[in-house]
Structure formats: structure tokens, C-alpha cells
Coordinates of C-alpha atoms in Angstrom, one line a residue:
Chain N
X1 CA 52.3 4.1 -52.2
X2 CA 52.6 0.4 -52.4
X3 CA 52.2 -0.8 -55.7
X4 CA 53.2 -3.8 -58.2
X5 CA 54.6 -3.1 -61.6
X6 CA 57.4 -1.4 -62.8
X7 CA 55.4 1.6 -63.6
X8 CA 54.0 1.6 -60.3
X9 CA 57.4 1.8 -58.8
X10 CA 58.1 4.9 -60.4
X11 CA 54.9 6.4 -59.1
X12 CA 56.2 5.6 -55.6
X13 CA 59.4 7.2 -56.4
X14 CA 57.5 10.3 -57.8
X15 CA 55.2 10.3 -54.9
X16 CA 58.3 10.5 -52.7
X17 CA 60.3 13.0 -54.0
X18 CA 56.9 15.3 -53.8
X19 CA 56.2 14.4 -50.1
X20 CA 60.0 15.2 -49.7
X21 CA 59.4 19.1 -50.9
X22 CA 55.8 19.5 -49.9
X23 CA 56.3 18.3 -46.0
X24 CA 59.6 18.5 -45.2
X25 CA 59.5 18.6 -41.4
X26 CA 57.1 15.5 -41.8
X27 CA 59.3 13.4 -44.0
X28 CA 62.5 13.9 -41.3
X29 CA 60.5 12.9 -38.6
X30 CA 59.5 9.9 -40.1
X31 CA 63.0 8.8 -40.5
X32 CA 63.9 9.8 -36.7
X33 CA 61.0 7.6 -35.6
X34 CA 63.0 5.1 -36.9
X35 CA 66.4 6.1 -35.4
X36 CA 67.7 7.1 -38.7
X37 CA 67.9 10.3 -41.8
X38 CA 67.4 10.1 -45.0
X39 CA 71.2 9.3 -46.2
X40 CA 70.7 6.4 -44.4
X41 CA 72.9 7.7 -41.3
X42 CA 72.4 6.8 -37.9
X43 CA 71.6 10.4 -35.9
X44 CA 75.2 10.8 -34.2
X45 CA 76.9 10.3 -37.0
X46 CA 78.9 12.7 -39.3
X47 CA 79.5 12.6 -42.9
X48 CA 82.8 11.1 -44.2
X49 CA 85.1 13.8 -44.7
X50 CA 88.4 14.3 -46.1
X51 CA 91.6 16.8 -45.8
X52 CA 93.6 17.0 -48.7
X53 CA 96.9 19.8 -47.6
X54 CA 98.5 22.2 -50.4
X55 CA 95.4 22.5 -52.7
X56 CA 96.7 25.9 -53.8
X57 CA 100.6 25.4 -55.0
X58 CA 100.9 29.4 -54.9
X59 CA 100.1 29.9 -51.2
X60 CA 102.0 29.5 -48.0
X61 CA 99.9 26.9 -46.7
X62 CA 96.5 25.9 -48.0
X63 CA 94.1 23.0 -47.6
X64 CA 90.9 21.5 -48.5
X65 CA 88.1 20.1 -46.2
X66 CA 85.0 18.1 -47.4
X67 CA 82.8 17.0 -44.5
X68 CA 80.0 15.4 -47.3
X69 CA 79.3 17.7 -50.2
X70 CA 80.4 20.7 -48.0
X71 CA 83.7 21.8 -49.6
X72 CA 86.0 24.6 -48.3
X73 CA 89.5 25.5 -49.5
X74 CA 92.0 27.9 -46.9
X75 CA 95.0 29.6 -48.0
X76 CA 97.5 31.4 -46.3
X77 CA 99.3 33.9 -47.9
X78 CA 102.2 35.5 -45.6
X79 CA 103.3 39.4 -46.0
X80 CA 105.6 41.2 -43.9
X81 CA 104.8 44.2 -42.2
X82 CA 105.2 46.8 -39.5
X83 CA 103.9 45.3 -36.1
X84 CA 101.5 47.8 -34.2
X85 CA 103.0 49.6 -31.2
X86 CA 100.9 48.3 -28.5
X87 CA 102.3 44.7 -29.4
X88 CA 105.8 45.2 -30.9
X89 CA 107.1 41.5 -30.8
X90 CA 103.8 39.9 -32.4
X91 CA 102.4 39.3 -35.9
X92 CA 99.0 39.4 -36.9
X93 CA 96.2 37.3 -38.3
X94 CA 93.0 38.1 -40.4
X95 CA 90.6 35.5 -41.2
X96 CA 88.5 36.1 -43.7
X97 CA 85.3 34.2 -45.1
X98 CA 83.6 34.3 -48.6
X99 CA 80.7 32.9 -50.1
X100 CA 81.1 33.2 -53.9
X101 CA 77.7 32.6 -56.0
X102 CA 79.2 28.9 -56.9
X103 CA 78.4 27.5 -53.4
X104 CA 74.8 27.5 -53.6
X105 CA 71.8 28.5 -55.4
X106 CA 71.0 31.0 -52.6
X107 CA 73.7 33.1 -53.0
X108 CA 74.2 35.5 -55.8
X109 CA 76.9 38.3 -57.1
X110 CA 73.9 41.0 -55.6
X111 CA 72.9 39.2 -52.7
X112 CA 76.0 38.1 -50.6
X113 CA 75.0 35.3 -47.8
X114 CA 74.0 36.7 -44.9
X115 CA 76.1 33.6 -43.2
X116 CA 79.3 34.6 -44.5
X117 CA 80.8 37.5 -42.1
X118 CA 79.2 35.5 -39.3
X119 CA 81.1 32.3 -39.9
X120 CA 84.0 34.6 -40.4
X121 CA 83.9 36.1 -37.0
X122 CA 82.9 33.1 -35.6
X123 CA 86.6 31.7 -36.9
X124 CA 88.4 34.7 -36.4
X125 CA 87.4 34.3 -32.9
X126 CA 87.7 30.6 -32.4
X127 CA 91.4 31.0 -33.2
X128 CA 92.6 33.7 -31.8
X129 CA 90.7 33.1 -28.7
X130 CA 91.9 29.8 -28.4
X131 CA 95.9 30.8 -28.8
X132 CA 96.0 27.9 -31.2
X133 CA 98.6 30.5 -33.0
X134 CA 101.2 31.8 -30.8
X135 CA 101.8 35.4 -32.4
X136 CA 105.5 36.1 -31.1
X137 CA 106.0 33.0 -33.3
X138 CA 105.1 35.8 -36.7
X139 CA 107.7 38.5 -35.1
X140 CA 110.6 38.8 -37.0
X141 CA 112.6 41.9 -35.5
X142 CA 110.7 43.3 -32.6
X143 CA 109.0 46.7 -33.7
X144 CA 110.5 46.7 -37.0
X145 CA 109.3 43.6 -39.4
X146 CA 106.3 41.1 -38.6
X147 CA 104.6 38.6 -40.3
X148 CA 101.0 38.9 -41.4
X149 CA 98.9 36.2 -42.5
X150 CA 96.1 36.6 -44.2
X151 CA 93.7 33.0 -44.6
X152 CA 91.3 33.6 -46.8
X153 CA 88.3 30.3 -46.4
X154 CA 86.4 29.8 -50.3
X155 CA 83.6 27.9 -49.6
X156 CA 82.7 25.8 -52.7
X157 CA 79.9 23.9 -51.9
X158 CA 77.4 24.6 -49.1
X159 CA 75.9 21.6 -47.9
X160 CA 75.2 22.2 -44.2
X161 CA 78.1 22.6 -41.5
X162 CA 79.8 25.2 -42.8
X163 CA 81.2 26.5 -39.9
X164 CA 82.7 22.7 -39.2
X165 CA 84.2 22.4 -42.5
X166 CA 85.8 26.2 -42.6
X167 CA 87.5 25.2 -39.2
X168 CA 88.8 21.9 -40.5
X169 CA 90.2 23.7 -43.4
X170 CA 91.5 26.9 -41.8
X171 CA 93.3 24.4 -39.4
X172 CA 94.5 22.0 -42.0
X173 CA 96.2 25.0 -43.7
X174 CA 98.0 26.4 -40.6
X175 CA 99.4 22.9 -40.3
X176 CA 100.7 22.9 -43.6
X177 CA 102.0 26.2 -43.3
X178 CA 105.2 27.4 -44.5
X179 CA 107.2 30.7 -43.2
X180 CA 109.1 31.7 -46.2
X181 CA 112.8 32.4 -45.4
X182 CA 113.7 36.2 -45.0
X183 CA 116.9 38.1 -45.8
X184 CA 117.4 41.8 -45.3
X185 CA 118.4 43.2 -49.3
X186 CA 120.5 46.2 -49.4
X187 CA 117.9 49.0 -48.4
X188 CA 117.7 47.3 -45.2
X189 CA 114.3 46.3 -45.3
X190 CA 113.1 42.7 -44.7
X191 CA 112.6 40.9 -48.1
X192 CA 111.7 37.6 -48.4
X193 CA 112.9 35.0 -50.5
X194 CA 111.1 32.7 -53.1
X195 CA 111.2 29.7 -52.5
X196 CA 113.9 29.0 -55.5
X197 CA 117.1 31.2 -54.7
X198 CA 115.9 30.2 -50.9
X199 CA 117.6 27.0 -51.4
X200 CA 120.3 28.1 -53.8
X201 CA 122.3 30.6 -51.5
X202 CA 122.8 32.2 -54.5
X203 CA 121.8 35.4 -52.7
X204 CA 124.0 37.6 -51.3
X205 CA 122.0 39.4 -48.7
X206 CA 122.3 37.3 -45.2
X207 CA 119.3 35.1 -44.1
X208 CA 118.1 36.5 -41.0
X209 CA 115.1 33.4 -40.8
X210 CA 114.7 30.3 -42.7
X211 CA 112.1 28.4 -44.0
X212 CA 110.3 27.0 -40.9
X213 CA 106.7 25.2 -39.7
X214 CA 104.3 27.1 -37.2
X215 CA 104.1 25.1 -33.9
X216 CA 100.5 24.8 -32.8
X217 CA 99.8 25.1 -29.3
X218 CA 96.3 23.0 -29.8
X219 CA 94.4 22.0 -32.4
X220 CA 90.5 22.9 -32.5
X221 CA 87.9 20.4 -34.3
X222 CA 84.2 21.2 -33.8
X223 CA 80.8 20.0 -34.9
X224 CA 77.3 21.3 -35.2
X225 CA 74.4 19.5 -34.1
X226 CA 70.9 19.9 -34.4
X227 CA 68.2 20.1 -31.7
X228 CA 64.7 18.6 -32.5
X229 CA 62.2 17.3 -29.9
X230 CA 63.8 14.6 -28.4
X231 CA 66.5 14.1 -30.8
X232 CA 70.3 15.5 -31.5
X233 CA 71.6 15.1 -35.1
X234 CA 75.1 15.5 -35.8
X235 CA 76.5 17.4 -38.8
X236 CA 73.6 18.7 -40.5
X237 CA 73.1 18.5 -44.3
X238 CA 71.9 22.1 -45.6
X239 CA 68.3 20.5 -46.2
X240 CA 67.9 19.3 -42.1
X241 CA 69.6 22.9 -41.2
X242 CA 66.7 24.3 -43.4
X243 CA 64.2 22.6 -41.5
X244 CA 65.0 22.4 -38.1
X245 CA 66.2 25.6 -36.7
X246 CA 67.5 24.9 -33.7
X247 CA 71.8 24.0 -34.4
X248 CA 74.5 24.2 -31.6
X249 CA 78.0 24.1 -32.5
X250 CA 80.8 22.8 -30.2
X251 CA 84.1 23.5 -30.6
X252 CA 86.9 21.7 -28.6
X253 CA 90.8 22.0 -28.8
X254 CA 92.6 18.8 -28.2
X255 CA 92.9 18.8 -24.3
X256 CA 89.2 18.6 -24.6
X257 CA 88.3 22.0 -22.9
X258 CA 85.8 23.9 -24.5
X259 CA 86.5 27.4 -26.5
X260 CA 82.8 27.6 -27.7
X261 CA 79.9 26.3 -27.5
X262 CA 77.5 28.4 -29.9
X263 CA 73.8 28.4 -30.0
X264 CA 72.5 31.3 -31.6
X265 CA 68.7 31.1 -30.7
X266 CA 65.9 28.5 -32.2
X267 CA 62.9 26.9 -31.0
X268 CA 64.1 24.4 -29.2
X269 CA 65.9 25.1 -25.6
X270 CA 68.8 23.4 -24.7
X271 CA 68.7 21.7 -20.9
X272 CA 72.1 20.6 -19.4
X273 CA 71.7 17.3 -20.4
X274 CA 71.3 18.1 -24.2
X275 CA 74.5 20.2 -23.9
X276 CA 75.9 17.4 -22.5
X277 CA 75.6 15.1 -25.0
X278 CA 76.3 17.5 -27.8
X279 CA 79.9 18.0 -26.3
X280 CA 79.7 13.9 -26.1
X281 CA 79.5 14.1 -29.4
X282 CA 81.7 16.3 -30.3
X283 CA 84.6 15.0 -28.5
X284 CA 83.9 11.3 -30.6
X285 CA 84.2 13.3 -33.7
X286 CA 87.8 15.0 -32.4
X287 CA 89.3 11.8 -32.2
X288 CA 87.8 10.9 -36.1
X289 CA 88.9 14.5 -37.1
X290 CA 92.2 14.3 -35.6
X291 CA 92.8 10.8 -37.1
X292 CA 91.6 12.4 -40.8
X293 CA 94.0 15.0 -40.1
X294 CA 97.3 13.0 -38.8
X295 CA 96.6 11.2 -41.9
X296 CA 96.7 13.9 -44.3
X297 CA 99.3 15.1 -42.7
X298 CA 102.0 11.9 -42.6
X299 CA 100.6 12.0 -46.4
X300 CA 102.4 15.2 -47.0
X301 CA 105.2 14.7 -46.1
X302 CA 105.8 11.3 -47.7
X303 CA 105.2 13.2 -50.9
Chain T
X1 CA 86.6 33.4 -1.6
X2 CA 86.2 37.1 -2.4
X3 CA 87.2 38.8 -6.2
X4 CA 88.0 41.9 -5.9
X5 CA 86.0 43.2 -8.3
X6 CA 86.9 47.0 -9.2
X7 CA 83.7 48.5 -8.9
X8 CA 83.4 46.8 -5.5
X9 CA 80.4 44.7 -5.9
X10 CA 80.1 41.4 -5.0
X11 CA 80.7 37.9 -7.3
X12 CA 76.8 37.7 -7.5
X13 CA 75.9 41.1 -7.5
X14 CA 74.3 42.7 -10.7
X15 CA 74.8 46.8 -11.6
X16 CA 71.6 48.3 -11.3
X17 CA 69.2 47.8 -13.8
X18 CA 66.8 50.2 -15.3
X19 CA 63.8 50.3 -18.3
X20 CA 62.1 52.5 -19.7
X21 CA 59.5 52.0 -22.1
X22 CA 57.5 54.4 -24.8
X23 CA 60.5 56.8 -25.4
X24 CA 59.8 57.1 -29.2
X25 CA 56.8 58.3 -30.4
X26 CA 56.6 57.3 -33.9
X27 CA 57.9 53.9 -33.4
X28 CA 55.2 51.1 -32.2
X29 CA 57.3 49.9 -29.2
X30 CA 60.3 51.1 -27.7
X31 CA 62.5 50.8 -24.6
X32 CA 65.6 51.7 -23.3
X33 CA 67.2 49.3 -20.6
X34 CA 70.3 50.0 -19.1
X35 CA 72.5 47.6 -16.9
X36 CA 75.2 49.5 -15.1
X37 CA 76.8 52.6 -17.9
X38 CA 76.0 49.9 -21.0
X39 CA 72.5 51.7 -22.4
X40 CA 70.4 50.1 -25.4
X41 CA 67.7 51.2 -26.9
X42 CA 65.6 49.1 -29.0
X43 CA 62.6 50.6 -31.5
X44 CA 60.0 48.2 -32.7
X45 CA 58.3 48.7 -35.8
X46 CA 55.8 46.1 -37.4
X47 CA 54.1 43.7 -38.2
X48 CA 54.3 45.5 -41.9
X49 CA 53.1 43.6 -44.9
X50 CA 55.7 41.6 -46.9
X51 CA 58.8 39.6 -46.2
X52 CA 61.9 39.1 -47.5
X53 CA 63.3 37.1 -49.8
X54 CA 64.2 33.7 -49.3
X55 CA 62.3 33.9 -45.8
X56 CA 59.3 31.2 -44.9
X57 CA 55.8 33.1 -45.8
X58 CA 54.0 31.1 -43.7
X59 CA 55.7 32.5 -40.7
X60 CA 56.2 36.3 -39.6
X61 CA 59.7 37.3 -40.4
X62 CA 62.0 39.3 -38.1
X63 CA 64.2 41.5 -39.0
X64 CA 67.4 43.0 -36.6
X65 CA 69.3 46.0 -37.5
X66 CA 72.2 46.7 -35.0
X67 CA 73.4 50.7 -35.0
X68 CA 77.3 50.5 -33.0
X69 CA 77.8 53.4 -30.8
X70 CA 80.6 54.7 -33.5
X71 CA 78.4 53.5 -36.8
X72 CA 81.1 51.5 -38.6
X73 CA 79.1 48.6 -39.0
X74 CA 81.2 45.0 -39.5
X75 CA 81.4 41.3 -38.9
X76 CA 80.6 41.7 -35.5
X77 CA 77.7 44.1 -35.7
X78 CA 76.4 41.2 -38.2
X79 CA 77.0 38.4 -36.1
X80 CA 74.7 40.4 -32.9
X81 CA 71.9 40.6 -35.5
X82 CA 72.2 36.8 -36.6
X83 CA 71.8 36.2 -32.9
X84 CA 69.0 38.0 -32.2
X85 CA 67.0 37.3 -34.9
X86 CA 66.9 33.9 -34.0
X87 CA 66.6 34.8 -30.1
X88 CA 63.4 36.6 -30.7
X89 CA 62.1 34.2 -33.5
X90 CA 62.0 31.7 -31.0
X91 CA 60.1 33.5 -28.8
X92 CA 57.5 35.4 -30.8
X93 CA 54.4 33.3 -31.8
X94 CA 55.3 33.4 -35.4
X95 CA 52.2 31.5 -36.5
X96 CA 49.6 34.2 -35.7
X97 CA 50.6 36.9 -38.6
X98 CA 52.0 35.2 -41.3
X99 CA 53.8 37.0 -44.1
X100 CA 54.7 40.2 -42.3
X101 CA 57.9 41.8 -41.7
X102 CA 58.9 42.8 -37.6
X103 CA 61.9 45.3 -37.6
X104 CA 63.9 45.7 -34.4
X105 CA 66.3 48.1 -34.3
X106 CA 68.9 48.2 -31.5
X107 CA 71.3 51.6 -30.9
X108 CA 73.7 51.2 -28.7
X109 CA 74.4 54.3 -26.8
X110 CA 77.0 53.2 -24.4
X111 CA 78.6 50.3 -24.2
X112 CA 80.7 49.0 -20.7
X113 CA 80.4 45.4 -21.0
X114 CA 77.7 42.8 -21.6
X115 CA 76.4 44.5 -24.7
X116 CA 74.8 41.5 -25.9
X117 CA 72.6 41.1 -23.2
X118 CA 71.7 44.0 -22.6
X119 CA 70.4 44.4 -26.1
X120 CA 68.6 41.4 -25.8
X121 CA 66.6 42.5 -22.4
X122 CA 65.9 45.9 -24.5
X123 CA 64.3 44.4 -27.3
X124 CA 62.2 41.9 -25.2
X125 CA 60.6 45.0 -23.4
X126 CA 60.6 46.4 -26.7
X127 CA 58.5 43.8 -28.5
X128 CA 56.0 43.8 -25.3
X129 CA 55.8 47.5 -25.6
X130 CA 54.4 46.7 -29.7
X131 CA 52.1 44.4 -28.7
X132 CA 53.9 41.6 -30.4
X133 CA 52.6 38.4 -29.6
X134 CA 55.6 36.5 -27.8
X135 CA 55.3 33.1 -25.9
X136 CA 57.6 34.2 -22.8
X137 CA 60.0 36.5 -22.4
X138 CA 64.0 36.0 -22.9
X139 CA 65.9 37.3 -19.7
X140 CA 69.8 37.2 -20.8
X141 CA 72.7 37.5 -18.7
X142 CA 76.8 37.6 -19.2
X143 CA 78.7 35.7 -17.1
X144 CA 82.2 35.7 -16.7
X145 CA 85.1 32.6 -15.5
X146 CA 87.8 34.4 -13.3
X147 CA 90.7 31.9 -12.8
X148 CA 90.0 29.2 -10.4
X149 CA 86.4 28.2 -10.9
X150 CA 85.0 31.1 -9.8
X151 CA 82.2 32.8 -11.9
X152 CA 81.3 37.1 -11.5
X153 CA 78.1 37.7 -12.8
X154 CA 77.6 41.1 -15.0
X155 CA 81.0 42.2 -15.9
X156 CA 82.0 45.6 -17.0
X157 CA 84.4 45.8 -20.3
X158 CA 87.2 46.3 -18.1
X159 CA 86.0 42.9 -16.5
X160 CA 85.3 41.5 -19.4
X161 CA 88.8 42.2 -21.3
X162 CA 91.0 41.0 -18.2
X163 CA 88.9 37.7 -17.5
X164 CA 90.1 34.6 -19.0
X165 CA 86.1 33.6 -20.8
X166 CA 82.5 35.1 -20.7
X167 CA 79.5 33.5 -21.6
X168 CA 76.4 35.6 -22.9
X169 CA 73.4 33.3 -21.4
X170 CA 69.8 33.7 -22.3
X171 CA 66.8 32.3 -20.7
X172 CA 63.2 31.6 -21.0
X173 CA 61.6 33.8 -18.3
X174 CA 60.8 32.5 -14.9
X175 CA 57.1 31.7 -14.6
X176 CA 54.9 33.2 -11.9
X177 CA 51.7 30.8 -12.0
X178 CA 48.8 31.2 -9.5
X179 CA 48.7 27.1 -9.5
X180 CA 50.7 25.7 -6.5
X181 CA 52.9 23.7 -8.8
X182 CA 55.0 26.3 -9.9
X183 CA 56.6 26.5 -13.4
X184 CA 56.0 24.6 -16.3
X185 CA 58.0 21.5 -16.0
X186 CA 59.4 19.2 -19.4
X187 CA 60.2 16.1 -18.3
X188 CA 60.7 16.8 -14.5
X189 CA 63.2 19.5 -15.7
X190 CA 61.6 23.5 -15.3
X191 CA 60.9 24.9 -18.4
X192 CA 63.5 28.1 -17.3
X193 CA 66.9 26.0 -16.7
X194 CA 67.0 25.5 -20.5
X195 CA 69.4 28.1 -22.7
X196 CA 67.5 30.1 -25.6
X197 CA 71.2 30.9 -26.7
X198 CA 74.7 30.2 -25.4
X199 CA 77.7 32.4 -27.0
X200 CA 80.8 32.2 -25.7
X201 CA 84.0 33.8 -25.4
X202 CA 87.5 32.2 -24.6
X203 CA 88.6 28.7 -23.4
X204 CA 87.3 27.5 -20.5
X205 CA 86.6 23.5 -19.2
X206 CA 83.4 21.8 -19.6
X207 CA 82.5 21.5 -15.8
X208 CA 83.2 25.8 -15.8
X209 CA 80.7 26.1 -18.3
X210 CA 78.0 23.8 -17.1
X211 CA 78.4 25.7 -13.3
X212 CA 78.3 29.1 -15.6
X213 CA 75.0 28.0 -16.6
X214 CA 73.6 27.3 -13.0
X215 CA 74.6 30.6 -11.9
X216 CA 73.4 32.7 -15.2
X217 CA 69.7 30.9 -14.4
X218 CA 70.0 32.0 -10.6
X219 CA 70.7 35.6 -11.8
X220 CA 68.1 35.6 -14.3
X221 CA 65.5 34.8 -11.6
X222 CA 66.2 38.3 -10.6
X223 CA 66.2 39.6 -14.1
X224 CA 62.9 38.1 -14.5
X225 CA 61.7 39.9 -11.5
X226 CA 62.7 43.2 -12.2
X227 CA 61.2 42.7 -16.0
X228 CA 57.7 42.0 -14.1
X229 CA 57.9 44.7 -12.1
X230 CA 58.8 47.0 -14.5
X231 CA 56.6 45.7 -17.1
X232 CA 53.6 46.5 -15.0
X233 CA 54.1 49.9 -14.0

């Protein structure tokens, strides 16, 4: 490939972008020999990624999270509701995950990603597992009126990690989360105010509940890694998850305990000491995460 | 220090295991294993010709179809195929019939904890039953952190719901080699303390985890044993 001229430069570029496609597995391990991938990042480190809070002006609380190219927006929309009988004093939450056909050229209107209810009961379970979300916090009068959130997680660009960058998001927008204030209107139901006569007390009917934040018992960061030979990566691009299989995802909640470490499988077998260093890992990229996300936070509310 | 655990077995102590295999006539492999009251039963068909999209040609392609006990199939029925699929890919020699299609199907006709693993030990004896070409066999185990430290190996769903975290743990199979060395070793580690797959349930410290892992490997020693045994007869 080494060559002088300006044409012969191109030919080397040519030559590869072909070795690239035609020998994938070849071409990463080449850059691991050297201690390094092919964006140039050393093998424990993650992408640069961003938070930016109230993406979606219409929802309760919404966020966006982009570790790399991988771009997810959350939403929360709140409804109230009848709480269930077996748990009279607690709301509810349902966590849902879509893949529309604009994330990647793998997915299309016919052929939903096979990923997508995974990752969504993967998050689903994170969080409610966790008690990140303290649901007497969503009870408004015990066995009449609860809350119910529904966060809804778009990815918009799938570019490896997606399960990282949902989680980021999801978590993001349950930060920025506001309850609306409620009043009970003449029918004695629980209605709840917008967000304009909220602050006129123009209304009549009393306000049982005002505006208010959710507290957060912990907050959960995670990151996937991948498992090849003798090497961990961290945070996966779509193109290294593609070619080696074998990916472990951490997730830690800020007092560092573990609410799941997920390995679903792959060629590779994980000995403790690999484990090890993947939670290593991920508890380096907690304290980057939870700096990203103090950040965007402090942001917010300077605005 | 003793759990009282409320079928009265011991912290270590597994329910009783059982396997069957050749139980379906038209499929090529079959088996029913049963740990305790949860029952699986896993039907092999394949290698058939063709794979599916977007899947590697090179390789043989494996497919897992997950029936629930009450047939409303959801996230979580989808998530315990994504599992397995890659469970047994890693374990079949995928090399040796390239561009075919293996379909596992697992039923689940009764389910009292530790599903997971259960279906995983079904299909293993499954695949062996087709003739499948695997490179070990996956032994898989559940266990689960009562408060304090303490781990219970095999919980029931009654366990299972009051516990504060389960793990579902799968292993390479222990080795039985007729050399005096013993098991294949990977840089002075044995091959068999490694994890296949790790899913967990819960919050639970990092230390609890890594002693979860010690104790899922003794316990699928004995798995391992009773797969042999079975798997001769």
C-alpha cells in the first residue's frame, strides 16, 4: 500500500476502505495490536457524549442523549389515573422503546429491530428494579387519583450502545421532570392544570398539588463493553458490536452497587477478572456521566 | 447461618433435577428437563437450508422461539430468546454447516422460579439429542442474594419474588478428561469458572456478585454431573 504520488495515495485510501468491508475482524485487530480503534480512541475510552434537557417543549420532562453518533430523545408525558388495588398509594411507570426506520438502515416500517423490546425491558427493569423512582411519590389521593408516566425513548441514530444512551436519556428526562399542578374541577375528579392558568390562580377550583420535581433516590449510568481475546473495548460503535459478539453491559447507580451486569451470551467467556475490570470501567465513566449530567442540569436552570 | 428456606432445603441444596430426552417424534431432538415444579421442554429442528435475513451466511444461524405457559407473547418472552440465541451460538460449532437455519423451540409448561435456566439446560440436552455439533455444553444456574451476604442456590418464584436480587448464571460444562491434568486451563484460570451469560435481577454490591459467581460454578459442577449421567443413559 505504500506508494508515491498523489494518485498513489488515493489507491491506498481505496485499498483501505475495501480491506475495511472485506476483513473486518482483521482490520480491528490490527488496530488493538496497537493499543488503539479505528476513531483513533484508546480501548477504555467512550465517545464524547452530550445531554441536552427539555428537547420536546410539549412533554413533562424530556431529554436528549448522544454518546457519539448514537442519539436518543425521552419524553415523559404524565396522565392521571386510577391506582391498582394491590398498591393503592403508588403511581405507575411504563417504559417504552422504539426503533423508527430513521435510526438505521437495518431497520424498516416491515421489519421492526429485533433489539428494540429487549432494550425496552432491559430499561424498564433497570429502573424500577433499582427504586431510582419512588412511586408513592406519583400518588395523589390514595386509591382514588395516581400519576402515570409514560417515557417513551426514540432512538434517532443507532451507532452502537444503545442501551447506554437510552439510559442516559431516560434518566436525563426524569431529572428534568415536571409534575403538573392538580386541582379537583367541579365533578370531583382530579384535573390538572396547564401550565398557564397554573401560575395565574385564575382558577377557581382549589389546588390540591403544585407544580413540583421528582426526587431521585439514585441515579443509574451504565456502559457496555466488548469482550475480544485479550482485550475490553468500551462503548462500542455499531460497526465493532457487528464484529465482535461478545458485549457486557454494566449498570451502576451512584453508591456504586451494581443493579446489572448483562451479558447475554457470545464467544468469548467472561473470567472474574474481566468482570472486574468492566465494572472498573464503568464506575470511571459514572463520574464522566454524572459530570455531563450536573452540567446539563445547572444549565437548565440558569435558562 | 441457616435461611429458612420454605421448602426446607438447605442454602446449597438444588430441587431435584430430571431429563428426559426423545419425547417428540417428529422433531430431530427433544428434551424435557425439569428442576423442582418449573418444566421446559425444548424441540430441535434443523440444520434446514437457508437463513435469515440480515444473518452472517458463512455461519449456521440459530433461531429461538419462546412459547409462555399462558401464550401472550411480550418484551420479556423476546428478551429470553435474545439470550439464548446467543447462549447457544456460542456454543454450537457454527463453522461446520454454513448457511443453514437451527430452530429451538422452548414451551414452558410450568413455571416456579428459575425459568431461564431451566430453559437453557432443556435446550442444551436438546441440541445433543439432534446431533448438533456443539463445542461443550452450557450448564446454567439461578442464584439468589438473601439479605446479608448470604446466597440460596435454585430459588422457587416464591423465593425469587421475596429476595432482594437473583442472578441467572451460565457455565461452560465441567470437563471430565482421562489426562491427569484435569480441565482445560486459559491462562492458569479453568476453562469452566468463566460465565457464558450473566443476567441479573435487582441491586446488589459488587463483592455479592462476584461471591454469586463462586457459588453458581460450585453448583454447576453438580449440574454438569447429572447432564453426564443422564446424557449417557
Amino acid at each position: 500500500m505504500g506508494s508515491s504520488g498523489a494518485s498513489g495515495n488515493l489507491e491506498g485510501e481505496m485499498e483501505v476502505d475495501a480491506f475495511r468491508r472485506l476483513f473486518p475482524l482483521r482490520f480491528h485487530e490490527r488496530h488493538l495490536l496497537e493499543s488503539i480503534r479505528p476513531d483513533a480512541r484508546p480501548l477504555e475510552r467512550a465517545r464524547e457524549s452530550t445531554v441536552a434537557l427539555g428537547a420536546v417543549a410539549s412533554a413533562d420532562g424530556s431529554a436528549m442523549a448522544k454518546i457519539g453518533h448514537t442519539t436518543m430523545l425521552a419524553a415523559i408525558k404524565m396522565e392521571v389515573m386510577t391506582p391498582s388495588s394491590e398498591s393503592p398509594d403508588e403511581g405507575c411507570v411504563a417504559i417504552d422503546f422504539h426503533m423508527p426506520p430513521i435510526c438505521s438502515p437495518f431497520v424498516r416500517p416491515g421489519r421492526p429491530a429485533e433489539v428494540a423490546p429487549v432494550i425496552a425491558k432491559q430499561l424498564s427493569d433497570a429502573i424500577t428494579s433499582s427504586g431510582m423512582i419512588n412511586l408513592k411519590e406519583l400518588s395523589l389521593t390514595t386509591g382514588k387519583a395516581a400519576w402515570m408516566a409514560y417515557l417513551d425513548v426514540y432512538c434517532l441514530d443507532a451507532d452502537g450502545a444503545l442501551f447506554d444512551a437510552a439510559l442516559l436519556s431516560a434518566v436525563a428526562a426524569f431529572s428534568h421532570l415536571q409534575i403538573p399542578a392538580v386541582s379537583i374541577n367541579e365533578d370531583g375528579r382530579v384535573v390538572t392544570m396547564s401550565r398557564e392558568d397554573g401560575d395565574g390562580k385564575l382558577a377557581n377550583d382549589p389546588v390540591i398539588k403544585e407544580r413540583r420535581k421528582l426526587t431521585l433516590n439514585c441515579i443509574l449510568f451504565s456502559l457496555t463493553c466488548i469482550l475480544h481475546k485479550k482485550y475490553i473495548l468500551a462503548d462500542p460503535t455499531a460497526e465493532e458490536e457487528s464484529v465482535m459478539e461478545t458485549h457486557v453491559t454494566v449498570v451502576l447507580d451512584s453508591s456504586s452497587r451494581l443493579v446489572s451486569l448483562y451479558k447475554p451470551g457470545g464467544p468469548v467467556l467472561a473470567y472474574a477478572s474481566a468482570v472486574q475490570d468492566c465494572i472498573a470501567l464503568t464506575r470511571h465513566r459514572v463520574k464522566e456521566l454524572q459530570k455531563i449530567l450536573n452540567e446539563a442540569i445547572s444549565d437548565m436552570e440558569v435558562d | 447461618m441457616e435461611i429458612d428456606r420454605h421448602d426446607s432445603r438447605t442454602r446449597n441444596q438444588l430441587r431435584p433435577l430430571a431429563c428426559s430426552r426423545n419425547i417428540l417424534n417428529r422433531a430431530h431432538g427433544s428434551a424435557r428437563w425439569s428442576q423442582g415444579d418449573t418444566i421446559v421442554m425444548a424441540a430441535v429442528y434443523g440444520p434446514k437450508a437457508g437463513i435469515r435475513k440480515n444473518e452472517n451466511p458463512e455461519k449456521a444461524c440459530i433461531e429461538v422461539i419462546w412459547k409462555p405457559r399462558t401464550d401472550q407473547v411480550g418484551k420479556a418472552e423476546k428478551e429470553y430468546e435474545m439470550i439464548l440465541k446467543r447462549t447457544l451460538q456460542s456454543i454450537c460449532v457454527l463453522t461446520i454447516n454454513p448457511n443453514t437455519t437451527t430452530t429451538v423451540i422452548l414451551q414452558v409448561v410450568n413455571d416456579d422460579g428459575s425459568v431461564l435456566p431451566c430453559a437453557i439446560n432443556a435446550s442444551c440436552a436438546a441440541l445433543v439429542d439432534a446431533g448438533i455439533p456443539l463445542k461443550h455444553l452450557a450448564v446454567a444456574i439461578c442464584c439468589a442474594l438473601a439479605g446479608s451476604g448470604s446466597v440460596i442456590l435454585d430459588p422457587t418464584k416464591l423465593e425469587e419474588q421475596k429476595m432482594e436480587a437473583f442472578t441467572y448464571l451460565v457455565f461452560p460444562n465441567s470437563v471430565l478428561s482421562v489426562l491427569p491434568e484435569g480441565s482445560l486451563h486459559v491462562d492458569g484460570e479453568p476453562m469452566e469458572h468463566a460465565i457464558i451469560t450473566s443476567v441479573t435481577h435487582g441491586v446488589i454490591s459488587v463483592d455479592d456478585y462476584l461471591y454469586c459467581l463462586e457459588r453458581g460454578h460450585a453448583a454447576s459442577a453438580k449440574i454438569s454431573d447429572f447432564l453426564r449421567r443422564s446424557l449417557q443413559s
